[in-house]
Coordinates of N, CA, C and O in Angstrom, one line a residue:
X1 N -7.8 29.4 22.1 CA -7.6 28.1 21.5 C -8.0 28.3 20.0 O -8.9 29.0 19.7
X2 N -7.3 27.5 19.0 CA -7.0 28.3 18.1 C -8.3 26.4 16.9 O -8.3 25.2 17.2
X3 N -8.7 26.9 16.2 CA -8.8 25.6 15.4 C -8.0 24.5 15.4 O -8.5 23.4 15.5
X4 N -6.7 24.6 15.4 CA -5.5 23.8 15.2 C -5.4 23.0 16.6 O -5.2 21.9 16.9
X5 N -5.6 23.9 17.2 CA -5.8 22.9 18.6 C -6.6 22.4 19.4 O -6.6 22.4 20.6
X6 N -7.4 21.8 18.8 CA -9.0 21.7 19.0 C -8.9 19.7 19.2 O -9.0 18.8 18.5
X7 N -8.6 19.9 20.6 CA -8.8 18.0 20.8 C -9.2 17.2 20.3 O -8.7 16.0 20.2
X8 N -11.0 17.9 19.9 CA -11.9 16.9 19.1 C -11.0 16.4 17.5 O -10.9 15.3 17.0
X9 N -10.7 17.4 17.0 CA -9.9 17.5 15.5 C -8.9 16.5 15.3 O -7.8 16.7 15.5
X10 N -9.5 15.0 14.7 CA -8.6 14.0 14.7 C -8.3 14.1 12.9 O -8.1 13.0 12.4
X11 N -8.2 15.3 12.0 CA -7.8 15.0 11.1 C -7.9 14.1 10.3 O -8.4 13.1 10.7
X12 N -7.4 14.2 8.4 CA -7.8 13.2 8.2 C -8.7 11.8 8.4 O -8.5 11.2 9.5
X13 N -9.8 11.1 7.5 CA -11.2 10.2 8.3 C -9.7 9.0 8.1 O -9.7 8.1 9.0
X14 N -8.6 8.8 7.1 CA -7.5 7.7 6.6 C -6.8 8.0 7.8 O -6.7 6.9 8.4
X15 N -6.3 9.1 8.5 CA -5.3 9.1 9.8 C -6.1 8.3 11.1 O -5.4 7.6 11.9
X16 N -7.4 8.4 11.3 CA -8.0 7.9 12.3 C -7.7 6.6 12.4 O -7.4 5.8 11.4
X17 N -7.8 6.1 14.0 CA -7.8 4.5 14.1 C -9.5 4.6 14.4 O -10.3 5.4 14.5
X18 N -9.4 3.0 14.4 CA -10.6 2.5 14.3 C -11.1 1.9 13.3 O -10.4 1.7 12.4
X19 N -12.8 1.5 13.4 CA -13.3 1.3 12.3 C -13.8 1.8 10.8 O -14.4 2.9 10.9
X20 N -13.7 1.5 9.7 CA -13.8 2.6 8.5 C -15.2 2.1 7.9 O -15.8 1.2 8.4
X21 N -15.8 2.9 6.9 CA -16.9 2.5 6.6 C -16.7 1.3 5.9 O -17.8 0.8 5.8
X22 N -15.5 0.3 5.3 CA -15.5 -0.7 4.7 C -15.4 -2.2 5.6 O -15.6 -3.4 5.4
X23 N -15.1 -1.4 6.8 CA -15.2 -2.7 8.1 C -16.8 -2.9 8.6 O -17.1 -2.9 9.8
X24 N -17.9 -3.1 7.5 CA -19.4 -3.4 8.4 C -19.3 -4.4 8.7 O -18.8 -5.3 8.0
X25 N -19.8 -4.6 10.3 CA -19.7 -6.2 10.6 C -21.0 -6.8 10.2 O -22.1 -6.2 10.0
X26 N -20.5 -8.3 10.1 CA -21.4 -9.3 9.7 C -22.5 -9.7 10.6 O -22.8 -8.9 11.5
X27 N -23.0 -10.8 10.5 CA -24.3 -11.1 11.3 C -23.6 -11.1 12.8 O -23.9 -10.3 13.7
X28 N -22.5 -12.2 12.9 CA -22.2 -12.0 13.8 C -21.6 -11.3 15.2 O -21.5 -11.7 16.3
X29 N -20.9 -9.3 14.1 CA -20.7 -8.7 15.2 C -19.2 -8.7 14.3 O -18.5 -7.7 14.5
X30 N -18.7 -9.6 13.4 CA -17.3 -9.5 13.3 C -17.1 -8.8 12.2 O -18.0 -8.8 11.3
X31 N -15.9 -8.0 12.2 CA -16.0 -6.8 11.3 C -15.2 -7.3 9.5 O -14.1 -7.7 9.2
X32 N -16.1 -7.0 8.9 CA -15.8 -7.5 7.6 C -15.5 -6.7 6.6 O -16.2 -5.9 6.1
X33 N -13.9 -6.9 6.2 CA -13.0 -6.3 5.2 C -12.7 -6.8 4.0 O -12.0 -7.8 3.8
X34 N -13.3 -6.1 3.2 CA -13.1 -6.0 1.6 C -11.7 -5.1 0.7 O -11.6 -3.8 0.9
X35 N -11.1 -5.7 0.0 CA -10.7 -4.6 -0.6 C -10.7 -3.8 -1.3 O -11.2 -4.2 -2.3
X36 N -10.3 -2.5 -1.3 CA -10.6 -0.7 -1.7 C -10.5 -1.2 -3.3 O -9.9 -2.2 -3.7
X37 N -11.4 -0.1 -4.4 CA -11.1 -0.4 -5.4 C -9.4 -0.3 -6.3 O -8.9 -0.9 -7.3
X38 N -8.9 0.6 -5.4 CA -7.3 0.7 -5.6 C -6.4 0.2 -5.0 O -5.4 0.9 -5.2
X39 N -6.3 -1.1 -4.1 CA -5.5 -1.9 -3.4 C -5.3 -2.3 -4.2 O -6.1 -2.4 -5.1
X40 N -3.8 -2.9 -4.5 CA -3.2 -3.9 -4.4 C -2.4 -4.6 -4.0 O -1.7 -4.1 -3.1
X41 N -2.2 -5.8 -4.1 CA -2.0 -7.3 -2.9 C -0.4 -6.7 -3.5 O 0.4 -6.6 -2.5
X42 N 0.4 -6.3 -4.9 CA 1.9 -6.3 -4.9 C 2.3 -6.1 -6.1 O 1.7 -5.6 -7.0
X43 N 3.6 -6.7 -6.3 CA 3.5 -6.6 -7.8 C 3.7 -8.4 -9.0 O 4.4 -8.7 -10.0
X44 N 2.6 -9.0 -8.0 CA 2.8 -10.6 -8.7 C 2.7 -10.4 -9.9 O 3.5 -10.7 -10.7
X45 N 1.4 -9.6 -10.4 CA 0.9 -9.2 -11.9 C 2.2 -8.8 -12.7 O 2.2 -9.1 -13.9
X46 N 3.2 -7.9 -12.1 CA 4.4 -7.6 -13.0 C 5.9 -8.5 -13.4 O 6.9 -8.5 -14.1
X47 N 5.2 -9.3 -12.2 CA 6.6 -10.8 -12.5 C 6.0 -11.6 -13.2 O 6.6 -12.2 -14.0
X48 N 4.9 -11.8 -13.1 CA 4.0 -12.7 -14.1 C 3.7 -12.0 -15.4 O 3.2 -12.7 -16.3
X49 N 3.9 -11.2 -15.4 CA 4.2 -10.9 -17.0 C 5.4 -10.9 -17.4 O 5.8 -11.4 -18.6
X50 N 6.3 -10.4 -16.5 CA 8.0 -10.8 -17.2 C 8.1 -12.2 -17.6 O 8.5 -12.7 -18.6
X51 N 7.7 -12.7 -16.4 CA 8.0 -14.5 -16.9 C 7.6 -14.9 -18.0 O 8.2 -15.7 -18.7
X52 N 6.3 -14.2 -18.4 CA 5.7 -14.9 -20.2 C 6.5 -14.2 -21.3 O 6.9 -14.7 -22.3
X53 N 6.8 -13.2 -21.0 CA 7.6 -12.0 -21.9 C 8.8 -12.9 -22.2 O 9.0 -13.2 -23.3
X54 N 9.7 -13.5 -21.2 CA 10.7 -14.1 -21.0 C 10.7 -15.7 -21.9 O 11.6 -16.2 -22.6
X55 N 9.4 -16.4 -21.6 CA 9.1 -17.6 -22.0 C 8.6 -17.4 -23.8 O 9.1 -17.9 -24.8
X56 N 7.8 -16.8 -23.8 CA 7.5 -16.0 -25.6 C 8.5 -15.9 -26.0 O 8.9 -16.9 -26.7
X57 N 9.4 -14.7 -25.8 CA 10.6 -14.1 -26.5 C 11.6 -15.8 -26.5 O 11.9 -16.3 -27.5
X58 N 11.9 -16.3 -25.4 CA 12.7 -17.6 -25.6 C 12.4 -18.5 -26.9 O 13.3 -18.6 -27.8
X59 N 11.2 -19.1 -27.0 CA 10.3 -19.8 -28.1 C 10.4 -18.8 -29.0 O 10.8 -19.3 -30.0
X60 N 10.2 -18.0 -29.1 CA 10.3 -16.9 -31.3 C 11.9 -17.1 -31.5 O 12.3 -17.9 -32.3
X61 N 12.7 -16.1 -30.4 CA 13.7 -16.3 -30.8 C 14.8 -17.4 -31.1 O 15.7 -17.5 -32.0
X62 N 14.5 -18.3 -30.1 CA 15.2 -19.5 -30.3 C 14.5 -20.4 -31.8 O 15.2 -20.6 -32.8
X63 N 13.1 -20.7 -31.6 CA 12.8 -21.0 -32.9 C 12.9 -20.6 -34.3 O 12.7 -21.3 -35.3
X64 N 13.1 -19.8 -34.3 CA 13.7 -18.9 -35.4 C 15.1 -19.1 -35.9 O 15.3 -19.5 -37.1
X65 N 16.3 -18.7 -34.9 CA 17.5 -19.2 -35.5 C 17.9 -20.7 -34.8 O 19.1 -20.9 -34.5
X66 N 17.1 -21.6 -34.8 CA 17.0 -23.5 -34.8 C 16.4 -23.7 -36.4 O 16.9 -24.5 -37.3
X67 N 15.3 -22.9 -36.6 CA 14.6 -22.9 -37.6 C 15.9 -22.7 -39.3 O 16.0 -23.5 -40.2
X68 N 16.6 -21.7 -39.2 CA 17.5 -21.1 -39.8 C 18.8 -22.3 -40.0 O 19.1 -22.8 -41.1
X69 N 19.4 -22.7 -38.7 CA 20.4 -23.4 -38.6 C 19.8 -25.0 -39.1 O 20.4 -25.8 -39.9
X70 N 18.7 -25.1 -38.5 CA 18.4 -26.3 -39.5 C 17.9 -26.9 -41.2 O 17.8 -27.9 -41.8
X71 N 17.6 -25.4 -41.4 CA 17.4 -25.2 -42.9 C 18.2 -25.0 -43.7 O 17.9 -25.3 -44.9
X72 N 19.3 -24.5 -43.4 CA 20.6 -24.9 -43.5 C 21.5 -25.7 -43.6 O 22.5 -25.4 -44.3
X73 N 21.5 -26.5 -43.0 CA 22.4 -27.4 -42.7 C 21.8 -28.8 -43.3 O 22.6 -29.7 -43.5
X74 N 20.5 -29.0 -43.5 CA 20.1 -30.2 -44.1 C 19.5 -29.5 -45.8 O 19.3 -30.2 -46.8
X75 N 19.4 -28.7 -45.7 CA 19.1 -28.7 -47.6 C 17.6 -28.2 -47.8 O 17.3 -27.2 -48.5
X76 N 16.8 -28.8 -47.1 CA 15.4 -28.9 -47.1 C 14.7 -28.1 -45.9 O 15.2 -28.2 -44.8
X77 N 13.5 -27.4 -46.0 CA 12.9 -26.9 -45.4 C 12.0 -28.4 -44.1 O 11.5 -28.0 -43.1
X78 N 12.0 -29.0 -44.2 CA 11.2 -30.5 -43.3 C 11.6 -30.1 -41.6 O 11.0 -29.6 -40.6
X79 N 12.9 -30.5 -41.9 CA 13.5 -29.9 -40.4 C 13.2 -28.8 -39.7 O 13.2 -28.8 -38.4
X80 N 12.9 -27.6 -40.6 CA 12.8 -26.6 -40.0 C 11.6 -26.2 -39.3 O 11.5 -25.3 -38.5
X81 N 10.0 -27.2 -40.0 CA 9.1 -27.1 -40.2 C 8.8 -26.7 -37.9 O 8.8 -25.6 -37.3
X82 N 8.5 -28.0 -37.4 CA 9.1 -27.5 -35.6 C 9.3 -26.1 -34.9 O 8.6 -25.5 -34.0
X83 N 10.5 -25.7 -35.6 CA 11.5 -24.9 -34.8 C 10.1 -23.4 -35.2 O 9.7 -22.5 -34.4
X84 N 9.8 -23.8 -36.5 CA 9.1 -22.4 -36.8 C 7.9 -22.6 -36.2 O 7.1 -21.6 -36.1
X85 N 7.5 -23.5 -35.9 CA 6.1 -24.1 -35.3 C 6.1 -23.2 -33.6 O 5.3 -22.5 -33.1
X86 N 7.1 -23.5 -33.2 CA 7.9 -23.0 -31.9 C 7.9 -21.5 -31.8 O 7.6 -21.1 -30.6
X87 N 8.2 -20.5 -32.9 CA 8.5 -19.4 -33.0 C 7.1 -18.9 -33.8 O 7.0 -17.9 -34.4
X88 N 6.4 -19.8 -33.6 CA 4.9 -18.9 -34.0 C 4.2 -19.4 -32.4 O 3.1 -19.1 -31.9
X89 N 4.6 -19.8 -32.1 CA 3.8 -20.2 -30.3 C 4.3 -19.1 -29.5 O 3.5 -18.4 -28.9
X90 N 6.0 -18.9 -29.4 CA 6.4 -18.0 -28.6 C 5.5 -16.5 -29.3 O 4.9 -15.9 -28.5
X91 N 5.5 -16.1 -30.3 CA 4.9 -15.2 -30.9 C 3.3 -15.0 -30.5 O 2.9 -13.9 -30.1
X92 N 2.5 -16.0 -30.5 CA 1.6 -15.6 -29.5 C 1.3 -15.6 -28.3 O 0.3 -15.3 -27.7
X93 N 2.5 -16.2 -27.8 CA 2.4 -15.6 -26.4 C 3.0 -14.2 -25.8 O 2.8 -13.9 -24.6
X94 N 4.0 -13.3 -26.9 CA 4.6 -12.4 -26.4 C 2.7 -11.4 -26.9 O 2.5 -10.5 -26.2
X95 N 1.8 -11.7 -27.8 CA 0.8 -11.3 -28.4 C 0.0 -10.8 -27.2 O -0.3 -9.7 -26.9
X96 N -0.3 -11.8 -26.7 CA -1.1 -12.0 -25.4 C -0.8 -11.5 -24.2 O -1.5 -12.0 -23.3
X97 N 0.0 -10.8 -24.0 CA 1.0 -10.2 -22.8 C -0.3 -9.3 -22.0 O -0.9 -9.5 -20.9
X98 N -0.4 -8.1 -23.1 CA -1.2 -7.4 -22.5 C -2.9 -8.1 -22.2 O -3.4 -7.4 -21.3
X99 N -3.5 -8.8 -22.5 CA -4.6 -9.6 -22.3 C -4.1 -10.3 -20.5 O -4.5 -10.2 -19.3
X100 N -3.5 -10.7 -21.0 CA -2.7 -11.8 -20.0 C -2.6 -10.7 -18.3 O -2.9 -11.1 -17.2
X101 N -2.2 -9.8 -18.7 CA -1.4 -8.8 -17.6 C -2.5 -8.2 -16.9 O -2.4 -7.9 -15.8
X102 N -3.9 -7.9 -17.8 CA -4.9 -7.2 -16.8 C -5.5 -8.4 -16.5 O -5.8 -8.2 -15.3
X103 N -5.9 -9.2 -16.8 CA -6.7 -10.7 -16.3 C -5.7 -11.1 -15.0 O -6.2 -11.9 -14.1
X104 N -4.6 -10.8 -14.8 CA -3.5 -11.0 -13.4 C -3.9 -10.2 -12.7 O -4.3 -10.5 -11.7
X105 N -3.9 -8.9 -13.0 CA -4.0 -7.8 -12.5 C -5.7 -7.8 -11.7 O -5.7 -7.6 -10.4
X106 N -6.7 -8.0 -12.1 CA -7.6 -8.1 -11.9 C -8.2 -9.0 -11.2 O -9.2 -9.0 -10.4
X107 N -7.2 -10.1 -11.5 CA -7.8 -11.8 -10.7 C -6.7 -11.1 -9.0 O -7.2 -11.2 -7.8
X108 N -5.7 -10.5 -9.2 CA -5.5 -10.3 -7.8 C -5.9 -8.8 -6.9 O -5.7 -8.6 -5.8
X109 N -6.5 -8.1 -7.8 CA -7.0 -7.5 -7.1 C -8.6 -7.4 -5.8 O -8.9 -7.0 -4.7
X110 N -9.1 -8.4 -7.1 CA -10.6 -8.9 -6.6 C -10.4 -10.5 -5.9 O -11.3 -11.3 -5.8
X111 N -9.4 -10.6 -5.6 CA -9.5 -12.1 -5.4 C -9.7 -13.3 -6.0 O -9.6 -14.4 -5.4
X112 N -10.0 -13.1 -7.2 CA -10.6 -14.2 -8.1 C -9.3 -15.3 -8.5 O -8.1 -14.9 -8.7
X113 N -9.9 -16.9 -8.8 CA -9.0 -17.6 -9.4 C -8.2 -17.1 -10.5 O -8.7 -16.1 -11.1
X114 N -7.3 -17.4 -10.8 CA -6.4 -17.6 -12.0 C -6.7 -18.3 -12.9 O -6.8 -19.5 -12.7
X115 N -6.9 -17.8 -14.1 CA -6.8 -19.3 -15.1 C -5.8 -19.3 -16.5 O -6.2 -18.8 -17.6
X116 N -4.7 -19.8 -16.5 CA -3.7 -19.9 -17.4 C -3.8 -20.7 -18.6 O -2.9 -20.8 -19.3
X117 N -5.1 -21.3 -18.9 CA -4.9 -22.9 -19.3 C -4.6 -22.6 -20.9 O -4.2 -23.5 -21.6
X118 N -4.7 -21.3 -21.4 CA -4.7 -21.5 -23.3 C -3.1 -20.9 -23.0 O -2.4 -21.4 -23.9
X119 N -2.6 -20.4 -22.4 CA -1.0 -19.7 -22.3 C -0.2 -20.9 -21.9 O 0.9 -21.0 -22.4
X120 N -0.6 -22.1 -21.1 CA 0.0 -22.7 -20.8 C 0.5 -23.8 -21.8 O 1.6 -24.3 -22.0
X121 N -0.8 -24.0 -22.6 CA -0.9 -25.0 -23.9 C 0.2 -24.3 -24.6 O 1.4 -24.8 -24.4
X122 N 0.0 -23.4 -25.2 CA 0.9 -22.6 -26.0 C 2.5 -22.7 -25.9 O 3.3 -23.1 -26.7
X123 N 2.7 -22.3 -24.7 CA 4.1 -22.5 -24.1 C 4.3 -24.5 -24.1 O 5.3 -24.9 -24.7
X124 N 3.5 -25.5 -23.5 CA 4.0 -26.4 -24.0 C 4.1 -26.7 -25.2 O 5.1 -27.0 -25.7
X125 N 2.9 -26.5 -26.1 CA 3.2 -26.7 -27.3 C 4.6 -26.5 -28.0 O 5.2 -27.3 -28.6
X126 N 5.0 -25.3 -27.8 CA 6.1 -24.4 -28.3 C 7.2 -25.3 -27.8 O 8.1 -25.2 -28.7
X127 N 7.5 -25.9 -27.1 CA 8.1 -26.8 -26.4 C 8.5 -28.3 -26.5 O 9.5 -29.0 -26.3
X128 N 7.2 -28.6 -26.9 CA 7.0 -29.4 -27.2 C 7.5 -29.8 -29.2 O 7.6 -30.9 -29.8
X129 N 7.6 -28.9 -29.6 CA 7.8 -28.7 -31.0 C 9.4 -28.4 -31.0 O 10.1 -29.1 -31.8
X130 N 9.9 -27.7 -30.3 CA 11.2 -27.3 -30.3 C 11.9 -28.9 -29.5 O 12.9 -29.1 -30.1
X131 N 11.7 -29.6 -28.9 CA 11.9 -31.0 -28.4 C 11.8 -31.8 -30.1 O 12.8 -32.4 -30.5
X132 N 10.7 -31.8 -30.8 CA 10.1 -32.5 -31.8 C 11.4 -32.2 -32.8 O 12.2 -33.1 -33.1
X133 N 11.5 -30.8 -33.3 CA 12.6 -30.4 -34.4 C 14.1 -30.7 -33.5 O 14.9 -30.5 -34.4
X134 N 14.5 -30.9 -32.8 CA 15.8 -31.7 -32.6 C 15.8 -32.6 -32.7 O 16.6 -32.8 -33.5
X135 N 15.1 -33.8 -32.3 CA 14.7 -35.0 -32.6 C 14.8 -35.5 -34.4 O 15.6 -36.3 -35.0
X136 N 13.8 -34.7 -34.8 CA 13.7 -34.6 -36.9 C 15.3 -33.9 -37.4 O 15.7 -33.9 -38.6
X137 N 15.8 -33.3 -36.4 CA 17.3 -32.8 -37.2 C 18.2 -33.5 -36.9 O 19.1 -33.6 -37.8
X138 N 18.4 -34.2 -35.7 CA 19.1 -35.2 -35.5 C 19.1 -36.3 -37.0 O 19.9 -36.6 -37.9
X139 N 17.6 -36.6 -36.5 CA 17.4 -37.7 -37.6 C 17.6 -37.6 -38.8 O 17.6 -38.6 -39.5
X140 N 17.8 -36.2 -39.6 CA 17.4 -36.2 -41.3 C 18.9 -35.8 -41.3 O 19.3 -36.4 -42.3
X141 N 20.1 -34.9 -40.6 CA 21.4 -34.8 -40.2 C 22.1 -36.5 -40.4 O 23.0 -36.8 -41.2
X142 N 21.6 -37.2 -39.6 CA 22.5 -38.3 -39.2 C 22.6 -39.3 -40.7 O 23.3 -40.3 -40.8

């Protein structure tokens, strides 16, 4: 009988069933699992960066040529004032991507809350501004 066939030889400690050293049970006997420092739960962290990449880039670029078309078309920079307001929001939020991306990254690996709340402002703001300069171009237009 050769090493290779050696019954006891369950290979790999990852091939084995059973319990691993990260399953210690708790007080009461029940086996408690944590996750490895290289698990991850998927790739939410990489759609949730596309989505801001997507929402930034929308607000600069759109604000920008709103900004342009309304500076134009009325004579005066006033109108335009919004749209550029808009395309400096989307601009820090394409800024913040990478900040943004390991704080996802990290809130889902360890389990921890989320917290969006200054990305969120931003993005309404930007929004809120791009809403504001149609409203002021309508009006200085009409």
């Amino acid at each position: 009988m050769t090493d290779d066939d050696d019954p006891g030889d369950r290979g790999d400690p990852e091939d084995r069933e059973g319990p691993d050293d990260r399953g210690n049970p708790d007080d009461r006997g029940n086996p408690v699992t944590r996750p490895g420092p290289r698990e991850r739960p998927g790739l939410h962290s990489e759609r949730t960066l596309l989505a801001w990449i997507r929402t930034g880039t929308a607000l600069a670029a759109g604000g920008l040529g709103a900004a342009g078309v309304a500076g134009r078309h009325t004579g005066d920079g006033r109108a335009a004032v919004p749209f550029v307001l808009a395309a400096l929001c989307g601009a820090l939020l394409l800024a913040r991507t990478r900040v943004r991306y390991r704080r996802v990254e990290r809130a889902a690996t360890e389990g921890l809350p989320l917290d969006a709340g200054a990305d969120a402002l931003l993005a309404w703001l930007g929004v809120l501004a791009v809403v504001s300069g149609a409203v002021a171009f309508v009006l200085v237009s009409a």
